[in-house]
Coordinates of C-alpha atoms and ligand atoms in Angstrom, one line a residue:
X1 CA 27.9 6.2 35.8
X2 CA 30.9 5.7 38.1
X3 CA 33.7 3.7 37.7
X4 CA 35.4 1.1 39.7
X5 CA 37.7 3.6 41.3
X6 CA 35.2 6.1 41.9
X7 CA 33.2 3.8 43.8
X8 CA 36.1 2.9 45.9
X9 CA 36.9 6.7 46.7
X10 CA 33.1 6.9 47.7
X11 CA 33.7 4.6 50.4
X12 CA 36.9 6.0 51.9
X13 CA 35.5 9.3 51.7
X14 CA 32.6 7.8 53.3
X15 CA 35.0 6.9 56.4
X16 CA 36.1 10.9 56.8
X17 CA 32.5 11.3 57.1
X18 CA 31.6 9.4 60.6
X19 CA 31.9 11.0 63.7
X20 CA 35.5 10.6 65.3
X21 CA 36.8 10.2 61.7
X22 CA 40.1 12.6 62.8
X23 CA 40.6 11.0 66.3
X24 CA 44.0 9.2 66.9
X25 CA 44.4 9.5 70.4
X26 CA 41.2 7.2 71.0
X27 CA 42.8 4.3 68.5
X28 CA 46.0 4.5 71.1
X29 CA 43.7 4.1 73.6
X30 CA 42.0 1.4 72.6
X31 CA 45.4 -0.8 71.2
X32 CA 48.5 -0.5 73.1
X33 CA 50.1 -2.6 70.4
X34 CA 49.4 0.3 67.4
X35 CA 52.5 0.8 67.1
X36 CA 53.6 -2.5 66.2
X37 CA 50.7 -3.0 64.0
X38 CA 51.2 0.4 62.2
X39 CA 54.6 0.6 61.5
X40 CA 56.9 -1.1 58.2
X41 CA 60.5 -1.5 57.6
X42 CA 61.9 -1.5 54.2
X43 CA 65.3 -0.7 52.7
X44 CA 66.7 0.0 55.9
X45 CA 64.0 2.7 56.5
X46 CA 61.5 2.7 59.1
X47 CA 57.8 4.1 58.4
X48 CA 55.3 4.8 61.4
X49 CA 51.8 5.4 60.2
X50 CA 50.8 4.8 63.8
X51 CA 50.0 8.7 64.9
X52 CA 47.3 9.1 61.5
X53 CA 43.8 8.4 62.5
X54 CA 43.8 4.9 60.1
X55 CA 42.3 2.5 61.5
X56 CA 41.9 -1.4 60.3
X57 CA 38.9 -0.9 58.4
X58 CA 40.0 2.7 57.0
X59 CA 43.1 0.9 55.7
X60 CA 40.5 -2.1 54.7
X61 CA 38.8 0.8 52.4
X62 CA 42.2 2.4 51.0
X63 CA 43.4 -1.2 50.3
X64 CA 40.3 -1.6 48.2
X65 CA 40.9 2.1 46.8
X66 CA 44.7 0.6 45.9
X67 CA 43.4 -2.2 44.1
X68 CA 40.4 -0.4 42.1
X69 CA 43.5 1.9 40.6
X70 CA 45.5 -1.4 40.1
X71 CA 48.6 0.0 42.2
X72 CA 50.5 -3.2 42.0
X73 CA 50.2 -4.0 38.7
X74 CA 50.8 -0.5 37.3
X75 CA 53.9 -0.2 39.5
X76 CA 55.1 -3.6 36.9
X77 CA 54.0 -1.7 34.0
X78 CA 56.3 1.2 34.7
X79 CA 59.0 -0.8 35.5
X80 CA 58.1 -2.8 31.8
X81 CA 58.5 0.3 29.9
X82 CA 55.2 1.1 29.3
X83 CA 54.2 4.5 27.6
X84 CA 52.5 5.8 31.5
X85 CA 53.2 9.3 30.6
X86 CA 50.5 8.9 28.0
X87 CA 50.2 12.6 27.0
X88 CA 54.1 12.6 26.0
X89 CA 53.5 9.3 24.5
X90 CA 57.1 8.0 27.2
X91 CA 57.6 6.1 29.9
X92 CA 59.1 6.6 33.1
X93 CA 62.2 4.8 33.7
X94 CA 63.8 6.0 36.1
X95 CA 64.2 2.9 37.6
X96 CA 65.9 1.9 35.1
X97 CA 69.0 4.6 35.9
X98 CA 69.6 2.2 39.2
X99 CA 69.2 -1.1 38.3
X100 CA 68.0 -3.7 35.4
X101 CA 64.1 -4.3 34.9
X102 CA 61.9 -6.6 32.7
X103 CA 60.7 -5.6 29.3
X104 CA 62.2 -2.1 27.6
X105 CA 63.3 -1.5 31.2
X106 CA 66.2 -3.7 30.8
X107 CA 67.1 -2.2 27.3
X108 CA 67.1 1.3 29.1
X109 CA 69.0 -0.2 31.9
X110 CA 71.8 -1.1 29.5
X111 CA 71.4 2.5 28.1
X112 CA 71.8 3.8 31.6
X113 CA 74.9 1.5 32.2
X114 CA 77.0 3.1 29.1
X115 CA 76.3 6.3 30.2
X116 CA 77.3 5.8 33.5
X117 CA 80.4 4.1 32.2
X118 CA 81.2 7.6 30.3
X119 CA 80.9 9.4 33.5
X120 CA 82.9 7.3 35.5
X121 CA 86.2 7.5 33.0
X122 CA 85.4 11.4 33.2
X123 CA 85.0 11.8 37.1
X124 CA 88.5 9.7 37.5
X125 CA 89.9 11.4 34.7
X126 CA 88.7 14.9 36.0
X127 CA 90.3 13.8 39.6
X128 CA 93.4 12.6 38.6
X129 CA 93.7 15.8 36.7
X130 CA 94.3 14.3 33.2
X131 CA 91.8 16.3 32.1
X132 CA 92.0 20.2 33.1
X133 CA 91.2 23.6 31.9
X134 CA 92.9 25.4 29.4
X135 CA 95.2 26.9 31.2
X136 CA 96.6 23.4 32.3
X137 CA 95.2 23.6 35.8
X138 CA 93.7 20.9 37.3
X139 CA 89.6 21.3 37.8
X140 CA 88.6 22.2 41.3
X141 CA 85.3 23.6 41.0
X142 CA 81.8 22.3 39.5
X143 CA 79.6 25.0 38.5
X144 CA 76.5 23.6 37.7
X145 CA 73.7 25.2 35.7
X146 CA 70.3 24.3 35.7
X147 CA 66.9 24.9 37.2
X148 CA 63.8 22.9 38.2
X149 CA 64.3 19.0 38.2
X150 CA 67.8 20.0 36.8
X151 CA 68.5 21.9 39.7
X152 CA 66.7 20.7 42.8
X153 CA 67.7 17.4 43.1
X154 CA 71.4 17.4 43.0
X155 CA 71.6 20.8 44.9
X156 CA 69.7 18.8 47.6
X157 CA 71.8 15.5 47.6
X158 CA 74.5 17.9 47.4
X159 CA 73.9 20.0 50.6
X160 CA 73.3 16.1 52.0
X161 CA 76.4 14.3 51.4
X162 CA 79.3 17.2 50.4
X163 CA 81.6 17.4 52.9
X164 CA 84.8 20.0 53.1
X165 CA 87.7 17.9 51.6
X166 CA 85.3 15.7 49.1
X167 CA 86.9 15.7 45.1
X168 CA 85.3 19.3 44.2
X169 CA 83.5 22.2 45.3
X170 CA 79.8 22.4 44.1
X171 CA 78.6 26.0 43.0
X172 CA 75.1 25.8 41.5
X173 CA 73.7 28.4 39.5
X174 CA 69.8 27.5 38.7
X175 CA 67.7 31.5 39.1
X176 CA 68.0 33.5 36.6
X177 CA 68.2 36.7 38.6
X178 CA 71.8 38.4 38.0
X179 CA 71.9 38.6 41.7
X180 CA 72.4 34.9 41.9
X181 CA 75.3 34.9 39.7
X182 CA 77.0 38.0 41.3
X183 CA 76.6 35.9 44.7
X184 CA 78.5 33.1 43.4
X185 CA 80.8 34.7 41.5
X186 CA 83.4 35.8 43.7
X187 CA 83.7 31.9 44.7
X188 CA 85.3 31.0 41.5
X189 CA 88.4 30.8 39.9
X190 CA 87.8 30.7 36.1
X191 CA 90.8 28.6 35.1
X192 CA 89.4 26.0 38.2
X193 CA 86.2 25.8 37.3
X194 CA 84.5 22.7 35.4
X195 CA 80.9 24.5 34.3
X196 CA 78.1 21.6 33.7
X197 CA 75.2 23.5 31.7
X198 CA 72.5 20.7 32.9
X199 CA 68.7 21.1 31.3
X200 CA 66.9 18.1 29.7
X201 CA 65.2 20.2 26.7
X202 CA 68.3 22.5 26.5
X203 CA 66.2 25.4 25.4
X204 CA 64.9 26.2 28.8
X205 CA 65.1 30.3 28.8
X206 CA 66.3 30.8 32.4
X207 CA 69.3 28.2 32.3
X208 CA 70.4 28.8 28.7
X209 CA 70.8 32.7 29.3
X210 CA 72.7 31.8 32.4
X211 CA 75.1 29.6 30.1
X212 CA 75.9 32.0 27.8
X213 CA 76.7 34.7 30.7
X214 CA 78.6 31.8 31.9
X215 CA 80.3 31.3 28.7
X216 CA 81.2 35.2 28.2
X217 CA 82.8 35.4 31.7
X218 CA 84.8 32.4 30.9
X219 CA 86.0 33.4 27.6
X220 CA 87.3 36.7 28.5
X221 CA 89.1 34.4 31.4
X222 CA 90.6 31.7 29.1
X223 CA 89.4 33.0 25.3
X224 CA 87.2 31.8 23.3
X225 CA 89.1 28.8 22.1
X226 CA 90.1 28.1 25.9
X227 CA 86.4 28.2 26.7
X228 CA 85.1 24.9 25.2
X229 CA 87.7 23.1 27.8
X230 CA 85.7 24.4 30.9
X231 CA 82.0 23.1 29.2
X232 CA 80.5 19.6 29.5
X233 CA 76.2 19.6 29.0
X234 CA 74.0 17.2 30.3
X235 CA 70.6 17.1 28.1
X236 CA 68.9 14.9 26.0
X237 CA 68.6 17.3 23.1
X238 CA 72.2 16.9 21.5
X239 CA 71.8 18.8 18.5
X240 CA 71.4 21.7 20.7
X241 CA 74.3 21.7 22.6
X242 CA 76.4 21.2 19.6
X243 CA 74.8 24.1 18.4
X244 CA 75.8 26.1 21.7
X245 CA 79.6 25.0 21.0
X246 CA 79.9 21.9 23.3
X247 CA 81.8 19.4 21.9
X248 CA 79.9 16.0 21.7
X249 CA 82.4 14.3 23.3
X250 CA 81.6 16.1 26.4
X251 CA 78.1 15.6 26.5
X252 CA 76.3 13.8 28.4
X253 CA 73.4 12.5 27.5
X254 CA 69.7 10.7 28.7
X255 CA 66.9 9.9 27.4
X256 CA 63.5 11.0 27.1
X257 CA 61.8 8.3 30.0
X258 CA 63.9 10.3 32.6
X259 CA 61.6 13.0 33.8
X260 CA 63.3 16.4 35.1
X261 CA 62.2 15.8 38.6
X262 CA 63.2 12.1 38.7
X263 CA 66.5 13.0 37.0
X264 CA 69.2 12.8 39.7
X265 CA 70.4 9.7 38.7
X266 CA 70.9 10.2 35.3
X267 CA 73.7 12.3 33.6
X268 CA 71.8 15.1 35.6
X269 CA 73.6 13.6 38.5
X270 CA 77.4 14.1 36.9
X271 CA 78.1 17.0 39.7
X272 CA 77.3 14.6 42.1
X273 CA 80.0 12.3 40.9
X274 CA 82.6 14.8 40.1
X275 CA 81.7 16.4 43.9
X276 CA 81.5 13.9 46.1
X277 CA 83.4 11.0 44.1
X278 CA 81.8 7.9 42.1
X279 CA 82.1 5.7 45.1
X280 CA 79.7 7.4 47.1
X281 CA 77.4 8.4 43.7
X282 CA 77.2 4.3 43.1
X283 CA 75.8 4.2 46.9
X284 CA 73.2 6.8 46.6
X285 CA 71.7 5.0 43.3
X286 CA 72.5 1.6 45.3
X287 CA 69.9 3.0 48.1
X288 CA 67.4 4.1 45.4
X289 CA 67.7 0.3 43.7
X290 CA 67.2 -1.3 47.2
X291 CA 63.5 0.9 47.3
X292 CA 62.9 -0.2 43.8
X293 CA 63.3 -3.6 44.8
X294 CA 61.0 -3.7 47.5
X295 CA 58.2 -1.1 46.0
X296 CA 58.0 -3.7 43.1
X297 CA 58.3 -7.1 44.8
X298 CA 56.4 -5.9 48.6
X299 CA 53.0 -6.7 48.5
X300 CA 50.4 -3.6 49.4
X301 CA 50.3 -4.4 53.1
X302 CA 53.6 -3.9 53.8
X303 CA 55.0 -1.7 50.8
X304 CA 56.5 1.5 52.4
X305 CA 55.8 3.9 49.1
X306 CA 51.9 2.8 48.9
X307 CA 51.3 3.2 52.6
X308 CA 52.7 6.9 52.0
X309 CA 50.5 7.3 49.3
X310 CA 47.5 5.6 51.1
X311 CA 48.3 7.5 53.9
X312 CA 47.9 10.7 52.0
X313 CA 44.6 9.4 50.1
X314 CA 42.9 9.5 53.6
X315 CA 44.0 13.1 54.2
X316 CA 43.1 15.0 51.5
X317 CA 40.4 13.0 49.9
X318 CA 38.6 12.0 52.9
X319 CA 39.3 14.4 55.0
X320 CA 40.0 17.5 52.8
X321 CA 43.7 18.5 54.2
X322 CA 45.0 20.3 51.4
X323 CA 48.4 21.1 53.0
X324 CA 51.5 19.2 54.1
X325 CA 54.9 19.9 55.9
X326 CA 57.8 18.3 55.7
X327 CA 60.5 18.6 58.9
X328 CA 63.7 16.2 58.1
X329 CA 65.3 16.5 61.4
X330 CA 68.9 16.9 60.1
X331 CA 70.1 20.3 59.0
X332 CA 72.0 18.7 55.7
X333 CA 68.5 18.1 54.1
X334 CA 67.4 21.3 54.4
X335 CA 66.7 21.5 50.5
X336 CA 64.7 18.1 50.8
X337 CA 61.3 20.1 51.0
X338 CA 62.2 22.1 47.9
X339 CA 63.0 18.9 46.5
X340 CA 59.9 17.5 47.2
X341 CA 57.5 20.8 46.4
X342 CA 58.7 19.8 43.0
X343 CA 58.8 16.6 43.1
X344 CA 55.0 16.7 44.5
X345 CA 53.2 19.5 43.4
X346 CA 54.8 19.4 39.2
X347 CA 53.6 16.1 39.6
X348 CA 50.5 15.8 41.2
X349 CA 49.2 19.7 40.5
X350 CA 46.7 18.1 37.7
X351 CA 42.8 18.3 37.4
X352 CA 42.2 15.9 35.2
X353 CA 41.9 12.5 34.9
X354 CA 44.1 10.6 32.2
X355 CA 40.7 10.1 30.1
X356 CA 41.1 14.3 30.0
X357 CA 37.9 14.4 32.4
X358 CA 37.3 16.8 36.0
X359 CA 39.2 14.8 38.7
X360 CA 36.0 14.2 41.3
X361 CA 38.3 14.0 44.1
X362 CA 40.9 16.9 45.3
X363 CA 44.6 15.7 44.2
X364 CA 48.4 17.3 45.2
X365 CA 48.6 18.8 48.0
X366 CA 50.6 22.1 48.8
X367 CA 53.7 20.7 50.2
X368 CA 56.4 23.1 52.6
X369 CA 59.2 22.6 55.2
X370 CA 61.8 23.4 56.9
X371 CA 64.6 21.5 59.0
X372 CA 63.3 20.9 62.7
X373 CA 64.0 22.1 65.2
X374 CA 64.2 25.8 63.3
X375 CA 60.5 25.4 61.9
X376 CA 59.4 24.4 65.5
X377 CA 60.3 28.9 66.1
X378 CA 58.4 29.5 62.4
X379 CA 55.4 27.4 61.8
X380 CA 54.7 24.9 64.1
X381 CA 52.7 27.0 65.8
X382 CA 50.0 26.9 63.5
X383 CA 50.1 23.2 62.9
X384 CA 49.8 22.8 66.4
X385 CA 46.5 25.4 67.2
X386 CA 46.0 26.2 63.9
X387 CA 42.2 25.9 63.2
X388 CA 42.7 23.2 60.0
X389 CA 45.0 20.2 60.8
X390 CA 48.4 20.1 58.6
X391 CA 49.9 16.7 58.3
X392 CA 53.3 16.3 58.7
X393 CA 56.0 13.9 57.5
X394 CA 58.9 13.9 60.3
X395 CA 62.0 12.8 59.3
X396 CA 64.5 11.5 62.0
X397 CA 68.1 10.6 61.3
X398 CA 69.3 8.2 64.3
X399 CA 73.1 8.3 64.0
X400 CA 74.7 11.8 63.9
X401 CA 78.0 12.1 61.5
X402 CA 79.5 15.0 64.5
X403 CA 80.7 14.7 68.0
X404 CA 78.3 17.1 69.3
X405 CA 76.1 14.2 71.1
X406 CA 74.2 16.6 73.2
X407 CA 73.0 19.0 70.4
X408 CA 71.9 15.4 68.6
X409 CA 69.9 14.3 71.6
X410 CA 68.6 17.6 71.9
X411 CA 67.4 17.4 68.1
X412 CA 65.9 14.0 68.1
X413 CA 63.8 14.7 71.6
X414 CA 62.3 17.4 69.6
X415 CA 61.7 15.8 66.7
X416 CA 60.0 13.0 68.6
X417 CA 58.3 15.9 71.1
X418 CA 56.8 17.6 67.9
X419 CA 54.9 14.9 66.8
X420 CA 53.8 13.1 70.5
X421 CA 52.4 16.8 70.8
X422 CA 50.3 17.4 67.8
X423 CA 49.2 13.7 68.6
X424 CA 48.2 13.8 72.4
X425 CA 47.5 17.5 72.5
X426 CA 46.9 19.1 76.4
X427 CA 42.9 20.1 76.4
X428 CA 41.8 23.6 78.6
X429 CA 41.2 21.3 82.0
X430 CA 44.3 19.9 81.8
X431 CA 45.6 23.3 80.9
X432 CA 43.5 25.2 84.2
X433 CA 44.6 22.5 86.4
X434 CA 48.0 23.3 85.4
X435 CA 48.1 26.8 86.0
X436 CA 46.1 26.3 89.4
X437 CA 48.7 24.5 90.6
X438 CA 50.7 27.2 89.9
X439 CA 48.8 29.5 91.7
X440 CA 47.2 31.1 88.6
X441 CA 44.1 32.6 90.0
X442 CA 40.5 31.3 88.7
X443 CA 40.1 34.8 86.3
X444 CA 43.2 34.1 84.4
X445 CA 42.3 30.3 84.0
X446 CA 39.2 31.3 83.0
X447 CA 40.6 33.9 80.0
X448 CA 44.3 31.7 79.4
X449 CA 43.1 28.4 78.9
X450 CA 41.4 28.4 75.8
X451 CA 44.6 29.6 74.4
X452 CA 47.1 27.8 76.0
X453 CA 45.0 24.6 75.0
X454 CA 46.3 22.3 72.4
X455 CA 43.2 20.1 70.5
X456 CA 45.8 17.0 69.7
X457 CA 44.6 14.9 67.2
X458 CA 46.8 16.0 64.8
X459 CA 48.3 13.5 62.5
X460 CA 51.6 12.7 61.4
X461 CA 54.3 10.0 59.7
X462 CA 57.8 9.3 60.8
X463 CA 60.4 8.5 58.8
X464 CA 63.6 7.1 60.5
X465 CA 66.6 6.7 58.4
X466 CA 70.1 4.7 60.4
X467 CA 72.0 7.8 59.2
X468 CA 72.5 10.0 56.4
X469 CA 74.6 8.6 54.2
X470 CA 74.1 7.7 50.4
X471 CA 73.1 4.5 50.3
X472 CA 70.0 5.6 53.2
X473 CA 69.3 9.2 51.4
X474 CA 69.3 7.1 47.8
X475 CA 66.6 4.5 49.7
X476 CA 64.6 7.9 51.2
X477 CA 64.3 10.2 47.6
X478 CA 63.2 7.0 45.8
X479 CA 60.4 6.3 48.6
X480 CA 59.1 9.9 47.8
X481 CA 59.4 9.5 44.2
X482 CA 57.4 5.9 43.9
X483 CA 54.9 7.3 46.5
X484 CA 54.0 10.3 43.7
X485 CA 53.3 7.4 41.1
X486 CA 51.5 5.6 43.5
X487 CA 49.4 8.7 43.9
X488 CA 48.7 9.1 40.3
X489 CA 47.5 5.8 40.3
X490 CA 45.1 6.6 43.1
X491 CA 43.8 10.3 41.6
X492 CA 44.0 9.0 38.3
X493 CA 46.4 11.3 36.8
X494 CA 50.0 11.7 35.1
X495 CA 52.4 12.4 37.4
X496 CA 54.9 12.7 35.1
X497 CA 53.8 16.0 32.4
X498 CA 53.9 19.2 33.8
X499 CA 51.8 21.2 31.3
X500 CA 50.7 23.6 33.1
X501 CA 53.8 25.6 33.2
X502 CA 54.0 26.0 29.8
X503 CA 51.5 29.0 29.1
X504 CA 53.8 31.4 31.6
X505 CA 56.9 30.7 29.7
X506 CA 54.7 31.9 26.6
X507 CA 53.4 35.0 27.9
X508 CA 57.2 36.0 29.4
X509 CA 58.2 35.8 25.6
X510 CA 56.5 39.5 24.2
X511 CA 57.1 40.9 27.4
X512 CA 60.6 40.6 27.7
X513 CA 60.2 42.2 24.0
X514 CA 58.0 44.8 25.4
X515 CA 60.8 45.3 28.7
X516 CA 63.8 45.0 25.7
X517 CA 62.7 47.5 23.2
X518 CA 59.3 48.9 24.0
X519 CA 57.2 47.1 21.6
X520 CA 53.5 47.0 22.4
X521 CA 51.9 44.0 22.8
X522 CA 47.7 43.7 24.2
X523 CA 47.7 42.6 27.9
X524 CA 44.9 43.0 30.6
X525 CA 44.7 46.4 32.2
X526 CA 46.6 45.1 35.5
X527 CA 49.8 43.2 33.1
X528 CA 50.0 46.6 31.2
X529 CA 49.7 48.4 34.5
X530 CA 52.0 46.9 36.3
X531 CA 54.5 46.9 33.0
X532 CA 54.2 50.3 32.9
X533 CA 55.0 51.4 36.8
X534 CA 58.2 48.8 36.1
X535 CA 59.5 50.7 32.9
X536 CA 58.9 54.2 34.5
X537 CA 60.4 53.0 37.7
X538 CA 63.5 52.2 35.8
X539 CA 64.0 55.3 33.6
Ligands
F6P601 O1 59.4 24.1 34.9 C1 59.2 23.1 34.0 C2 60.4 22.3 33.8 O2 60.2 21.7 32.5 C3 60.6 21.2 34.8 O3 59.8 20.1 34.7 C4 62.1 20.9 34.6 O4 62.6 20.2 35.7 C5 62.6 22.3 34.4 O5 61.6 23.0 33.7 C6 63.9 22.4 33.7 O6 63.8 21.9 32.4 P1 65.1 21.5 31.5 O7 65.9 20.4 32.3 O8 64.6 21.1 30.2 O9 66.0 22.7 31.4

């Protein structure tokens, strides 16, 4: 028997069924004013729907789709503190890191506030160099450790907003490939450096053996005593940290509702602070607060997060697009698609329902990008001809922070080119009448054409932002982060566990026994295969 929300995914995947479902061009056609009607503001961000092939009564159907899931009232009962992460028994509060909430939200909000208190005193106090290394020099450099959600995020904000002259010099460390660390190595001064050992469990593998090759290097730098001046941790597993030798007073902590990938804003986001200064930290989680406010008090029709989400519905549930890129138009957030593939895909990578039952529907989407207008020479070419359409999420970023006007114009022309192309498309007459008036002759029209020819139709959201600053960047992650809840909502699934990585960091365990000392552990004939070409590689 279905339920409510499987009805309502019937009748939207009902729409992607009727002839002309994927045609946009006609819906321009047929309303001059589309773009008025399809487009919202909110927290100083603009969203254009318009060049998707959503029409009135396709939104009419995802509308019902939003309600059958009971989007706006679970969006309240994350914000209350409820336990939506049901098979962690937490809730997600990362709201609750930016600004005060109802319910348990505002006791977290308070939590959040002492916390951030502690890392303002130890930002200023790091930047007016009362508090330095053991060798009495002032801090310079913040070498941050961490991978995944303790990784992405602030490497990407980072890349954003750091500019040459900010408070300190961010060096992340998140693979654990020894190549990494040799890369970033010659960069630092030991007796400079400020090392933030950042991981919410502290026991992930990858960023603790980083911390103690960290820790070694730095000792035989500074000595073992020395050492514990250069460490601050950032974790919500205390006990461990003490056991690794940081002292609690420099460690930071957060609490169990902050997931990895929403974590940014918590202590996770101390390098942020200490890099680009707390001013400009306050502004980012400012922007994010401003997208809280209107994700919980805009209704569906206009709420920039749920359109996103809706928006996405349509393409991979109705009309089966299991791909997406993402092209920010500005080449500071070129880690925003890294950000994002986690973001997205540890979120919404599930196939089951909360109930533990087969999803009916398709759910996340492989998400990639790159920064336009590089990907337009890598890529685009497929999501322009390719046979499958890829959606796309431009976004455009109106004020440059350079002098280089022209290069700007030239980057925002293409950005807006890129998606009026996929849109409009150029069919094979247009094409031949092109090249006849070039004097092509009628054989080559004849064996060009079909390739030259674009099929248009392809869809596409735009994004623009005023500029990129931290108040605007804080406003854009948050969108992405409440359109992933929204989503969950809509597949019926946690966004916010990510079991499904856990079996992989099992299996590494015996074979890193097997690669240290030889022991023999059972595998399939292609593990123990490929194990064995490894080990006699490197005798
Ligand atoms: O890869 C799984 C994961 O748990 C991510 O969700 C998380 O962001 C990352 O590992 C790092 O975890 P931690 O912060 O506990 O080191």
């Amino acid at each position: 028997m279905d339920d409510a929300l499987q009805q309502a995914w019937r009748a939207v995947e009902e729409f992607g069924r009727r002839p002309g479902a994927t045609a946009i061009r006609p819906l321009f056609a047929a309303d001059p004013g589309r773009f008025a009607r399809y487009h919202r503001r909110g927290a100083g961000l603009l969203l254009d729907i318009s060049k998707t092939a959503i029409s009135d009564e396709v939104l009419g159907a995802l509308h019902a789709l939003a309600r059958a899931a009971g989007l706006e009232e679970q969006r309240h009962a994350m914000a209350r503190g409820e336990a939506v992460n049901e098979t962690e028994g937490r809730a997600a509060l990362h709201m609750a890191l930016r600004g005060p909430l109802p319910g348990a939200g505002g006791s977290a909000h308070e939590d959040a506030l002492r916390t951030l208190a502690y890392m303002r005193a130890f930002t200023e106090s790091v930047h007016r160099g009362e508090i330095r290394g053991a060798t009495n020099q002032r801090f310079d450099t913040v070498l941050s450790i961490g991978i995944g959600g303790s990784d992405l995020g602030p490497v990407m904000v980072t890349r954003a907003l750091w500019r040459a002259g900010d408070p300190m010099r961010p060096v992340h460390l998140g693979n654990v490939d020894g190549h990494g660390w040799e890369t970033v190595l010659p960069m630092l001064d030991p007796r400079r450096t400020l090392v933030l050992v950042g991981s919410k469990t502290f026991t992930t593998a990858e960023t603790m053996a980083n911390a103690r090759l960290v820790r070694a290097w730095m000792e035989a730098s500074v000595g073992r005593n020395g050492a514990s001046a250069h460490f601050a941790a950032l974790s919500t597993n205390l006990a461990a940290c003490e056991a690794f030798g940081i002292a609690a007073d420099r460690v930071f902590p957060f609490r169990d509702w902050v997931g990895g990938r929403f974590s940014l804003w918590s202590a996770m986001g101390l390098s942020l602070a200490l890099c680009l200064g707390w001013e400009r930290f306050e502004a980012l989680l400012a922007g994010a607060r401003e997208m809280d406010r209107h994700f919980l008090q805009t209704p569906l029709a206009d709420n920039l997060p749920m359109l996103l989400a809706l928006v996405e519905a349509w393409h991979v549930g109705a009309l089966g697009w299991h791909r997406r890129a993402v092209l920010p138009y500005d080449e500071r957030l070129r880690r925003l698609p890294a950000h994002l593939q986690q973001l997205e895909m540890e979120s919404l990578g599930k196939g089951v329902r909360r109930d533990g039952s087969p999803t009916p529907w398709a759910t996340g989407p492989v998400v990639f990008g790159e920064p336009g207008t590089s990907a337009q020479h890598s890529f685009m070419q497929l999501i322009h001809q390719g046979a499958r359409p890829v959606p796309v999420d431009f976004i455009l970023v109106a004020k440059a922070d350079h002098r280089h006007e022209e290069n700007h114009r030239i980057l925002l022309a293409n950005g807006l080119a890129q998606a009026e192309a996929l849109m409009v498309g150029r069919d094979a007459d247009a094409i031949a009448a092109d090249m006849r008036e070039a004097g092509a002759d009628e054989a080559a029209i004849a064996r060009l054409a079909p390739h030259r020819a674009a099929p248009g139709d392809r869809p596409s959201t735009t994004i623009i932002m005023p500029c990129l600053d931290p108040q605007s960047l804080g406003s854009l992650i948050a969108l992405y982060e409440h359109k992933v809840f929204c989503l969950g909502c809509l597949w019926d699934i946690n966004p916010f566990d990510q079991w499904g990585v856990e079996l992989g960091k099992v299996l590494a365990t015996p074979l890193l026994r097997e690669l240290t000392d030889g022991r023999k552990v059972a595998h399939d004939s292609s593990t123990e295969g490929l194990l064995a070409e490894v080990l006699r590689l490197q005798k």
